[in-house]
PDB file of C-alpha atoms in Angstrom:
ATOM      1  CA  UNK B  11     105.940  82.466 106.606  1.00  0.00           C
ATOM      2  CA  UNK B  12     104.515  82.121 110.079  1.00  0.00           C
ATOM      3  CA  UNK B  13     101.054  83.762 111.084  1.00  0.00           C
ATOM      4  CA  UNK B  14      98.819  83.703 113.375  1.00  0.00           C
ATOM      5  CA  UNK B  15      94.880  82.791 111.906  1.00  0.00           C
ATOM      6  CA  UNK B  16      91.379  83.445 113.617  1.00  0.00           C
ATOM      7  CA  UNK B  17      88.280  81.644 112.490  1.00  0.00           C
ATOM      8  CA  UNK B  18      85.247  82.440 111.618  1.00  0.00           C
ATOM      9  CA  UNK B  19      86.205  86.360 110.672  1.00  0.00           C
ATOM     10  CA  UNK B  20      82.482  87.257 111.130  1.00  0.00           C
ATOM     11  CA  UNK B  21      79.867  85.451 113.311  1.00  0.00           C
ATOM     12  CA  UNK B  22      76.469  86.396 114.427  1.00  0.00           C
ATOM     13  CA  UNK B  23      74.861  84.362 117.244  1.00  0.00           C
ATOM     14  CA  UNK B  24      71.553  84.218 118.820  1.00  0.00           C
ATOM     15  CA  UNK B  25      71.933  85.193 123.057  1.00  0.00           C
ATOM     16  CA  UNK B  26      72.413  82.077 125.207  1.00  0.00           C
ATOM     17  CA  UNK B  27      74.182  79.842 122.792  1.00  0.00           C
ATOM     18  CA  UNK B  28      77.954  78.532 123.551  1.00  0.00           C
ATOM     19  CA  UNK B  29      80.524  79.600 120.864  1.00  0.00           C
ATOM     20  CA  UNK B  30      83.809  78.969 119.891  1.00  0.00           C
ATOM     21  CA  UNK B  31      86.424  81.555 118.248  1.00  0.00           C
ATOM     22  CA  UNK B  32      89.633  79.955 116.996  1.00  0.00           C
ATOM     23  CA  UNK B  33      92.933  81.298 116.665  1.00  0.00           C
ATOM     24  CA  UNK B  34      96.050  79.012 115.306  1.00  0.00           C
ATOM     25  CA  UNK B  35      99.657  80.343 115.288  1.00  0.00           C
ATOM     26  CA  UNK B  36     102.339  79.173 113.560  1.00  0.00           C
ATOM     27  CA  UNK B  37     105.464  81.176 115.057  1.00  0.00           C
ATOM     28  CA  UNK B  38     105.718  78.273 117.362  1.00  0.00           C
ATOM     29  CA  UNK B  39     105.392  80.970 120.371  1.00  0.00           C
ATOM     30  CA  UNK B  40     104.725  79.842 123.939  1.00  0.00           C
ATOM     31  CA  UNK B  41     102.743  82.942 124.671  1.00  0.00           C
ATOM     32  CA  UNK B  42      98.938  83.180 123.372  1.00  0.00           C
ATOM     33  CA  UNK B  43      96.532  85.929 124.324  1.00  0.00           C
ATOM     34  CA  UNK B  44      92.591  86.965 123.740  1.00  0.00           C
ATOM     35  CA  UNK B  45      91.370  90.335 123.450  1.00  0.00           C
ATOM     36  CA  UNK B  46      88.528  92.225 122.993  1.00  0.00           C
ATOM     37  CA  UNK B  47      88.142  95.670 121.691  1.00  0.00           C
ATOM     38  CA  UNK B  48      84.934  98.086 122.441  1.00  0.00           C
ATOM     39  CA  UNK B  49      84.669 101.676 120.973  1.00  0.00           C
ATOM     40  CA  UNK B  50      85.671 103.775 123.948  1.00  0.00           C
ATOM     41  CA  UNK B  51      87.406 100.612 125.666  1.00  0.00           C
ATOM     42  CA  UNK B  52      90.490  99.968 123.707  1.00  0.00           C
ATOM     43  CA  UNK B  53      92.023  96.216 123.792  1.00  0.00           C
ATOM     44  CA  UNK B  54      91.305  94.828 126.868  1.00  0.00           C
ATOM     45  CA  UNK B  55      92.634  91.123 128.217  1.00  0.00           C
ATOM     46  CA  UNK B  56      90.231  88.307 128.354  1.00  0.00           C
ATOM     47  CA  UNK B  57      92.518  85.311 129.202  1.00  0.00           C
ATOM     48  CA  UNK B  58      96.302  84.379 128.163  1.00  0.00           C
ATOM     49  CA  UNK B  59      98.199  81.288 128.201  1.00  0.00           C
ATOM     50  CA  UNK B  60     102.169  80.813 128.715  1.00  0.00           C
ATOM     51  CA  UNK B  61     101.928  77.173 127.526  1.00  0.00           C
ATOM     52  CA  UNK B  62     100.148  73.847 127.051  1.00  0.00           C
ATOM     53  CA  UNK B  63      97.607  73.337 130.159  1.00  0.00           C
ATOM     54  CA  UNK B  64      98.227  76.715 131.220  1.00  0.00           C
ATOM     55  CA  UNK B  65      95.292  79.145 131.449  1.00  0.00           C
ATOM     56  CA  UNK B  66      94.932  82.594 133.349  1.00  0.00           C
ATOM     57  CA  UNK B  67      92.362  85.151 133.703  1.00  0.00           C
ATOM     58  CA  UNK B  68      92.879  88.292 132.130  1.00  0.00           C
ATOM     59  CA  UNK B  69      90.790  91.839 133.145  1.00  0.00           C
ATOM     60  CA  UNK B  70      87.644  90.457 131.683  1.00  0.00           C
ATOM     61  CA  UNK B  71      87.484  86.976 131.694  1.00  0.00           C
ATOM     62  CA  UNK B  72      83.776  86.593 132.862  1.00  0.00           C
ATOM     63  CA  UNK B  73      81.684  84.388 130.734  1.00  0.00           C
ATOM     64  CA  UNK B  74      84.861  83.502 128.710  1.00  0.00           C
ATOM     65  CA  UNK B  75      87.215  80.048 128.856  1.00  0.00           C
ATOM     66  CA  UNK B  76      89.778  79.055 126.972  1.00  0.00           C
ATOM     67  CA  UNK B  77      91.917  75.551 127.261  1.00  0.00           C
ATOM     68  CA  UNK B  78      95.299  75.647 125.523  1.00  0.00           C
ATOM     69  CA  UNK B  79      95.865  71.107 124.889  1.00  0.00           C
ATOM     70  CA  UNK B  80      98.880  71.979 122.112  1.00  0.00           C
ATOM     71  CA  UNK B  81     101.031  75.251 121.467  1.00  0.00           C
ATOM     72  CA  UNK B  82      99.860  76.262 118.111  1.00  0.00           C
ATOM     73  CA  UNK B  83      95.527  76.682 119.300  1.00  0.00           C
ATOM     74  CA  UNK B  84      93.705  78.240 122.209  1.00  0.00           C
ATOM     75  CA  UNK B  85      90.206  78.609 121.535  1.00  0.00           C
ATOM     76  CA  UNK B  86      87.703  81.026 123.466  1.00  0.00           C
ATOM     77  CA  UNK B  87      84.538  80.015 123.965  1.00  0.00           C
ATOM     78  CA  UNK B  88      81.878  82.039 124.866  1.00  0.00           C
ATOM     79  CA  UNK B  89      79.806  79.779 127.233  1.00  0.00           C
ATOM     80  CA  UNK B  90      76.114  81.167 126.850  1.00  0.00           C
ATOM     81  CA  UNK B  91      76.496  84.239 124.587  1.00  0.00           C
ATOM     82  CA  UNK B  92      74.960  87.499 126.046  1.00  0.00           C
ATOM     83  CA  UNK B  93      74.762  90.627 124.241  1.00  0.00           C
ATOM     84  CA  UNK B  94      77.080  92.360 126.163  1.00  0.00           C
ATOM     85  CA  UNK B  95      80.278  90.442 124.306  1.00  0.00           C
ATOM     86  CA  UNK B  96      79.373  91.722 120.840  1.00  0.00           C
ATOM     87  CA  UNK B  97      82.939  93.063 119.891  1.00  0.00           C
ATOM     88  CA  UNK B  98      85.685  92.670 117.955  1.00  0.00           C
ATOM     89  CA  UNK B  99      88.020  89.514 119.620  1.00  0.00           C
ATOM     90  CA  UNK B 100      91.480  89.412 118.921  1.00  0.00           C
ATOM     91  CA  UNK B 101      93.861  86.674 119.421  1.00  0.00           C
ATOM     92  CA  UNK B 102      97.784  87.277 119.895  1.00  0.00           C
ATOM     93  CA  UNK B 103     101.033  85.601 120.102  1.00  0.00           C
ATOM     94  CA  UNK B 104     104.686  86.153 121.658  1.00  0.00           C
ATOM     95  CA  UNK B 105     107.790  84.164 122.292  1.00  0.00           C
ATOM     96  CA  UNK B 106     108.485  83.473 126.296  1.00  0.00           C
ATOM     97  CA  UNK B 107     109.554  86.651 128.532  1.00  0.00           C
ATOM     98  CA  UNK B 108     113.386  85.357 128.540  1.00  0.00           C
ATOM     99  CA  UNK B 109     113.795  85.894 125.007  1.00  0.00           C
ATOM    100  CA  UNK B 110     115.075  89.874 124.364  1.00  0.00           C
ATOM    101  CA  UNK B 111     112.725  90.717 120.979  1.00  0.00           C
ATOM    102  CA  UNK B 112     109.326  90.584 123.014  1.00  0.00           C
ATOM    103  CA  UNK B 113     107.310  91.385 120.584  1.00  0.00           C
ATOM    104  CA  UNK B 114     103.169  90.535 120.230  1.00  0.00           C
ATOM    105  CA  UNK B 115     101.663  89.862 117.063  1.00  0.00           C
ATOM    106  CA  UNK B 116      97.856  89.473 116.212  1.00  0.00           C
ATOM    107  CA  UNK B 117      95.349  87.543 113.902  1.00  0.00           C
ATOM    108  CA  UNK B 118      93.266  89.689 111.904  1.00  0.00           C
ATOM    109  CA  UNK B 119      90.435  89.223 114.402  1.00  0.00           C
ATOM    110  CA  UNK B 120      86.837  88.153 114.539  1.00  0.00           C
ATOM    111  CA  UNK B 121      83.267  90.298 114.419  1.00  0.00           C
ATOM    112  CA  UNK B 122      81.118  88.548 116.824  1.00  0.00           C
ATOM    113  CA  UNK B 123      77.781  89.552 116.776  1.00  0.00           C
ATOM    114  CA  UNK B 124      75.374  88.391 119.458  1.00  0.00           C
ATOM    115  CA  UNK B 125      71.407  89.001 118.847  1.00  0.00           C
TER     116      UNK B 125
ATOM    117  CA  UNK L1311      97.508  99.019 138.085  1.00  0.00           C
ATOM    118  CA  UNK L1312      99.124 100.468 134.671  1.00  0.00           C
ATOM    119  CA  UNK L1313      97.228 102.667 133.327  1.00  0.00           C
ATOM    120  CA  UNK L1314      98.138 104.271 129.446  1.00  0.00           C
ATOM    121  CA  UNK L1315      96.974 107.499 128.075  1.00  0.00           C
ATOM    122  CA  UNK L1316      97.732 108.722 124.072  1.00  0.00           C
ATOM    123  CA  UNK L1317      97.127 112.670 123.559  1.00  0.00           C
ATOM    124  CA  UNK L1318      95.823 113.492 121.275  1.00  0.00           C
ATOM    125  CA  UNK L1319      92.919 111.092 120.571  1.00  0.00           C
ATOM    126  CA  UNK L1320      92.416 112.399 117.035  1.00  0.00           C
ATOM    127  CA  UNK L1321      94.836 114.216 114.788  1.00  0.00           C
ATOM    128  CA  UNK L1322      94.625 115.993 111.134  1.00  0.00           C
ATOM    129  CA  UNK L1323      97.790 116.889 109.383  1.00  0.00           C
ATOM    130  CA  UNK L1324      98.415 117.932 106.145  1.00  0.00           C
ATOM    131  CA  UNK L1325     100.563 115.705 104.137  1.00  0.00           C
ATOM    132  CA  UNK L1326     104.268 116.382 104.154  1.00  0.00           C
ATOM    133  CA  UNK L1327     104.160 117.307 108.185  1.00  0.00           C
ATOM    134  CA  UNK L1328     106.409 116.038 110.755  1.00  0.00           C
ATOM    135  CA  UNK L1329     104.179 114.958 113.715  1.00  0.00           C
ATOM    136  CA  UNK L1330     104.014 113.598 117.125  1.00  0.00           C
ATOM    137  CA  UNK L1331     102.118 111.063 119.063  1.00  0.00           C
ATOM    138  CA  UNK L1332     102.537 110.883 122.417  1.00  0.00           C
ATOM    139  CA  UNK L1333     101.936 107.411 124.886  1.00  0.00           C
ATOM    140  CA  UNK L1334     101.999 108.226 129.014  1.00  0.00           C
ATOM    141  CA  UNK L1335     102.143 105.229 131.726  1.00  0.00           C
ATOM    142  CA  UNK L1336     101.602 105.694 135.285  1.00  0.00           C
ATOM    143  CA  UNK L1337     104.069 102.323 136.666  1.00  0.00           C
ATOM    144  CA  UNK L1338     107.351 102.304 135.346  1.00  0.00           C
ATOM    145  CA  UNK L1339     108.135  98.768 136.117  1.00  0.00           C
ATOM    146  CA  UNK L1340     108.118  97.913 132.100  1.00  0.00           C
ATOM    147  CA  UNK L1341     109.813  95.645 129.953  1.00  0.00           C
ATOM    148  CA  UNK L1342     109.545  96.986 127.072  1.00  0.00           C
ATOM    149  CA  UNK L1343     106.987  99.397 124.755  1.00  0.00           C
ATOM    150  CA  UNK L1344     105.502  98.422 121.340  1.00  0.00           C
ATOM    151  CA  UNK L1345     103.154 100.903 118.804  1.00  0.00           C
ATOM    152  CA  UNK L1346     101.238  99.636 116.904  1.00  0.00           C
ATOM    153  CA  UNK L1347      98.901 100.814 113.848  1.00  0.00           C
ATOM    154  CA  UNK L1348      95.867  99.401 112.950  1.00  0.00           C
ATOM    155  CA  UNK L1349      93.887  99.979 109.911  1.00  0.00           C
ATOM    156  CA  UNK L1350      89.588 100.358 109.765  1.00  0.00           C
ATOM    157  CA  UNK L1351      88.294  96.881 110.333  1.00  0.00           C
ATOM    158  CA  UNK L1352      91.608  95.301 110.455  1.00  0.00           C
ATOM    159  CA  UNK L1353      94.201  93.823 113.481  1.00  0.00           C
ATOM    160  CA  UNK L1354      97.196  95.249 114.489  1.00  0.00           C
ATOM    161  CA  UNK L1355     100.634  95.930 112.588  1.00  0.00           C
ATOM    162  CA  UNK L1356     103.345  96.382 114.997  1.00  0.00           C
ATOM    163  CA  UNK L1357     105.273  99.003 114.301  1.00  0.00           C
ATOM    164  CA  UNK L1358     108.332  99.607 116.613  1.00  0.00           C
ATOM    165  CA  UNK L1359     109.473  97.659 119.809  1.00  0.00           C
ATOM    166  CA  UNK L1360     111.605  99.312 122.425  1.00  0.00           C
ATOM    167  CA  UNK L1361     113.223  97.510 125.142  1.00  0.00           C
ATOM    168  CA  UNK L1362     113.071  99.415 128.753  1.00  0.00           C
ATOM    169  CA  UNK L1363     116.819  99.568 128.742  1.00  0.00           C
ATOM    170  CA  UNK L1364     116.945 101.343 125.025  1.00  0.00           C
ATOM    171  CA  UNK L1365     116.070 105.032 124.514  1.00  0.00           C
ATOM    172  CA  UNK L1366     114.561 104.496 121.001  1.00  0.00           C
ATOM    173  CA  UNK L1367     114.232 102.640 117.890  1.00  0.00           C
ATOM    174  CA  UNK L1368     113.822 103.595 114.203  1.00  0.00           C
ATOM    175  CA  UNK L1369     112.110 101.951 111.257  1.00  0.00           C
ATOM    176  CA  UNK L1370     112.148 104.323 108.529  1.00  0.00           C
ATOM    177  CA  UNK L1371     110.305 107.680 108.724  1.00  0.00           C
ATOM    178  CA  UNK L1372     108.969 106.175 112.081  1.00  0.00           C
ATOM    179  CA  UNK L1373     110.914 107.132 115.432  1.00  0.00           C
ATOM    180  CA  UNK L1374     109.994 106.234 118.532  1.00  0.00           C
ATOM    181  CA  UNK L1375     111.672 107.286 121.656  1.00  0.00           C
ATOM    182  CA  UNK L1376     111.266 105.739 125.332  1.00  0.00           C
ATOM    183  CA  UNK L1377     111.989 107.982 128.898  1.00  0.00           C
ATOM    184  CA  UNK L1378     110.648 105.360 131.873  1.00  0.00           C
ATOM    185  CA  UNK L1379     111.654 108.306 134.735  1.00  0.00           C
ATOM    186  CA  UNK L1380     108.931 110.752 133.195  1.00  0.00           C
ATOM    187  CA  UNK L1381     106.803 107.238 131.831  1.00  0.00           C
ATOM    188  CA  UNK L1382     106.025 108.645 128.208  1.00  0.00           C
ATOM    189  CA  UNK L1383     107.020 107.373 125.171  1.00  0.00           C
ATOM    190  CA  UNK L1384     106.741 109.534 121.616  1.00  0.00           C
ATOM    191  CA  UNK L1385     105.875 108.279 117.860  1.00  0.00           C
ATOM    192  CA  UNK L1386     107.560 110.746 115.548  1.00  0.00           C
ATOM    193  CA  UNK L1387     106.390 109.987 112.056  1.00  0.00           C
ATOM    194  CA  UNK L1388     108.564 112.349 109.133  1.00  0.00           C
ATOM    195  CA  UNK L1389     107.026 113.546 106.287  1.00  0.00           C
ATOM    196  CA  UNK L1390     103.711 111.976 106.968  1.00  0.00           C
ATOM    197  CA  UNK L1391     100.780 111.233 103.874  1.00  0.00           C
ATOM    198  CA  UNK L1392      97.916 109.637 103.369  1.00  0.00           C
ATOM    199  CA  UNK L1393      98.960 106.263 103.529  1.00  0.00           C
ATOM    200  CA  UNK L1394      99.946 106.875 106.948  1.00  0.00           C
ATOM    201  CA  UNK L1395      96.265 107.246 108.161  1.00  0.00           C
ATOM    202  CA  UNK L1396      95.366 104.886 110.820  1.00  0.00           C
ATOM    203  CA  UNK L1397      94.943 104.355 114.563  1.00  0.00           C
ATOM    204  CA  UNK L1398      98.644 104.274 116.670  1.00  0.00           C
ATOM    205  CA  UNK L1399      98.404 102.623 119.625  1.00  0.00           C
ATOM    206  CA  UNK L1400     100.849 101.647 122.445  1.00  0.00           C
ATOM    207  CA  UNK L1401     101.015  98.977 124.193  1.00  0.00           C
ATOM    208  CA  UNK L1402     103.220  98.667 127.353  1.00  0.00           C
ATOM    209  CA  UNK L1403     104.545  94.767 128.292  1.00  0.00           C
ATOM    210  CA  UNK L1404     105.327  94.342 132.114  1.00  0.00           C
ATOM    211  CA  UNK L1405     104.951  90.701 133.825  1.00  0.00           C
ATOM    212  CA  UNK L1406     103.501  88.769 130.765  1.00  0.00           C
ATOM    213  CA  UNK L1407     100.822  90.695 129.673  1.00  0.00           C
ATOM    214  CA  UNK L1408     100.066  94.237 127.830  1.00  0.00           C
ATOM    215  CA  UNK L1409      98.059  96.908 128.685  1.00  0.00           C
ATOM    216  CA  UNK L1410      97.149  99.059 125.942  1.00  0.00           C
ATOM    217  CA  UNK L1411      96.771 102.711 125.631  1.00  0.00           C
ATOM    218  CA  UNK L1412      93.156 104.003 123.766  1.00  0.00           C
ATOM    219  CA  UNK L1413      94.669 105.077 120.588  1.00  0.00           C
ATOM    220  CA  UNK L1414      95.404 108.027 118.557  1.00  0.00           C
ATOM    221  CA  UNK L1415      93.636 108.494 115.136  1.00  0.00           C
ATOM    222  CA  UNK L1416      95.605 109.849 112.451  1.00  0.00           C
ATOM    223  CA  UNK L1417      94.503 111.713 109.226  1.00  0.00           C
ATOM    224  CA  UNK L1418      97.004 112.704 106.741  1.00  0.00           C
ATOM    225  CA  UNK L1419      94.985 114.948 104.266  1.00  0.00           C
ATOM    226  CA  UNK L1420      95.974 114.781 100.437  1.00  0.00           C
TER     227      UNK L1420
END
C-alpha cells in the first residue's frame, strides 16, 4: 500500500545545530507539504512543493528550507536550530489540483526537541 | 486571508449521543473541505472530503455537510462512543495549500 514515512519520529537537538527531518511518500503525488503544530497554534504551513525543483514559502518558513531533487522526498532542514521550533513537524502529500479527489494525507510526524 | 474557526473547542458526550461539530471560514473561494481526526501523539486520519460543488458526504456514522454562502461546514457523528474520542479538525483547500481550523476535542464517556 502507499504511505507517506517521516524520519527520525523523535529527535532532540542542542540550539544552533542544522537538522534534517525526512519525509518519503509513496502515492507517487506531485504535491508535498511541511507543517508544524504548536498547542494553541494548530497546523500551520512551513513550505510546500508542487514538483521536482519546485519550492515555496509557506506562513512560517523562517529558519526552514526544503529542496524537493525527486517526487517521492522533500526534506526540511532546520538551518541552526533555535528553541523556538520545538514542535511537532508534519509532512503531507496530495495529487495535483486538476485531479477531482483532492485529498491530503500525512506521515505520522516527528517530535523535535531543541535544547 | 482564510481564516477557520471550530466551536466548540472541547466537547463531552455521553456515549450513544448524536453530536455536532461545527467548522466556519471567512473566504469562500474554496475547493474543497476535508476533517480530519487525529489521535494523542499521532498524525492525521482524514476523515471525509467534500468538493465545493457537493453539499455533503457520508462515511458511515460520520456526515459532513458543506454551505460556502454562509462558509460553515458541520461533522455530524451518530451514535458516538468512546472510540470516537479524538481531535476533529478541518481543513479548507483553496489555491494549493490548506489552512486549518484549531480543532475540536471530543470525549465520548463510557
Amino acid at each position: 500500500d502507499a504511505e507517506i514515512t517521516q524520519s527520525p519520529r523523535h529527535k532532540i537537538t542542542e540550539t544552533g545545530r542544522q537538522v534534517t527531518l525526512a519525509c518519503h511518500q509513496t502515492w507517487n503525488h506531485n504535491n508535498m507539504f511541511w507543517y508544524r503544530q504548536d498547542l494553541g497554534h494548530g497546523l500551520r504551513l512551513i513550505h510546500y512543493s508542487y514538483g521536482v525543483q519546485d519550492t515555496n514559502k509557506g506562513e512560517v518558513s523562517d529558519g526552514y528550507s526544503v529542496s524537493r531533487s525527486n517526487t517521492e522526498d522533500l526534506p526540511l532542514t532546520l538551518e541552526s536550530a533555535a528553541s523556538s521550533q520545538t514542535s511537532v513537524y508534519f509532512c503531507a502529500s496530495s495529487e495535483n489540483p486538476t485531479v477531482t479527489a483532492y485529498e491530503q494525507y500525512f506521515g505520522p510526524g516527528t517530535r523535535l526537541t531543541v535544547t | 486571508k482564510q481564516e477557520v474557526t471550530q466551536i466548540p473547542a472541547a466537547l463531552s458526550v455521553p456515549e450513544g449521543e448524536n453530536l455536532v461539530l461545527n467548522c466556519s471560514f471567512t473566504d469562500s473561494a474554496i475547493y474543497n473541505l476535508q476533517w480530519f481526526r487525529q489521535d494523542p501523539g499521532k498524525g492525521l486520519t482524514s476523515l471525509l472530503l467534500i468538493q465545493s460543488s457537493q453539499r455533503e458526504q457520508t462515511s458511515g456514522r460520520l456526515n459532513a455537510s458543506l454551505d460556502k454562502s454562509s462558509g460553515r461546514s458541520t461533522l455530524y457523528i451518530a451514535a458516538s462512543q468512546p472510540g470516537d474520542s479524538a481531535t476533529y479538525l478541518c481543513a479548507l483547500n483553496y489555491g494549493q495549500n490548506f489552512v486549518f481550523g484549531p480543532g475540536t476535542r471530543l470525549s465520548v464517556l463510557p
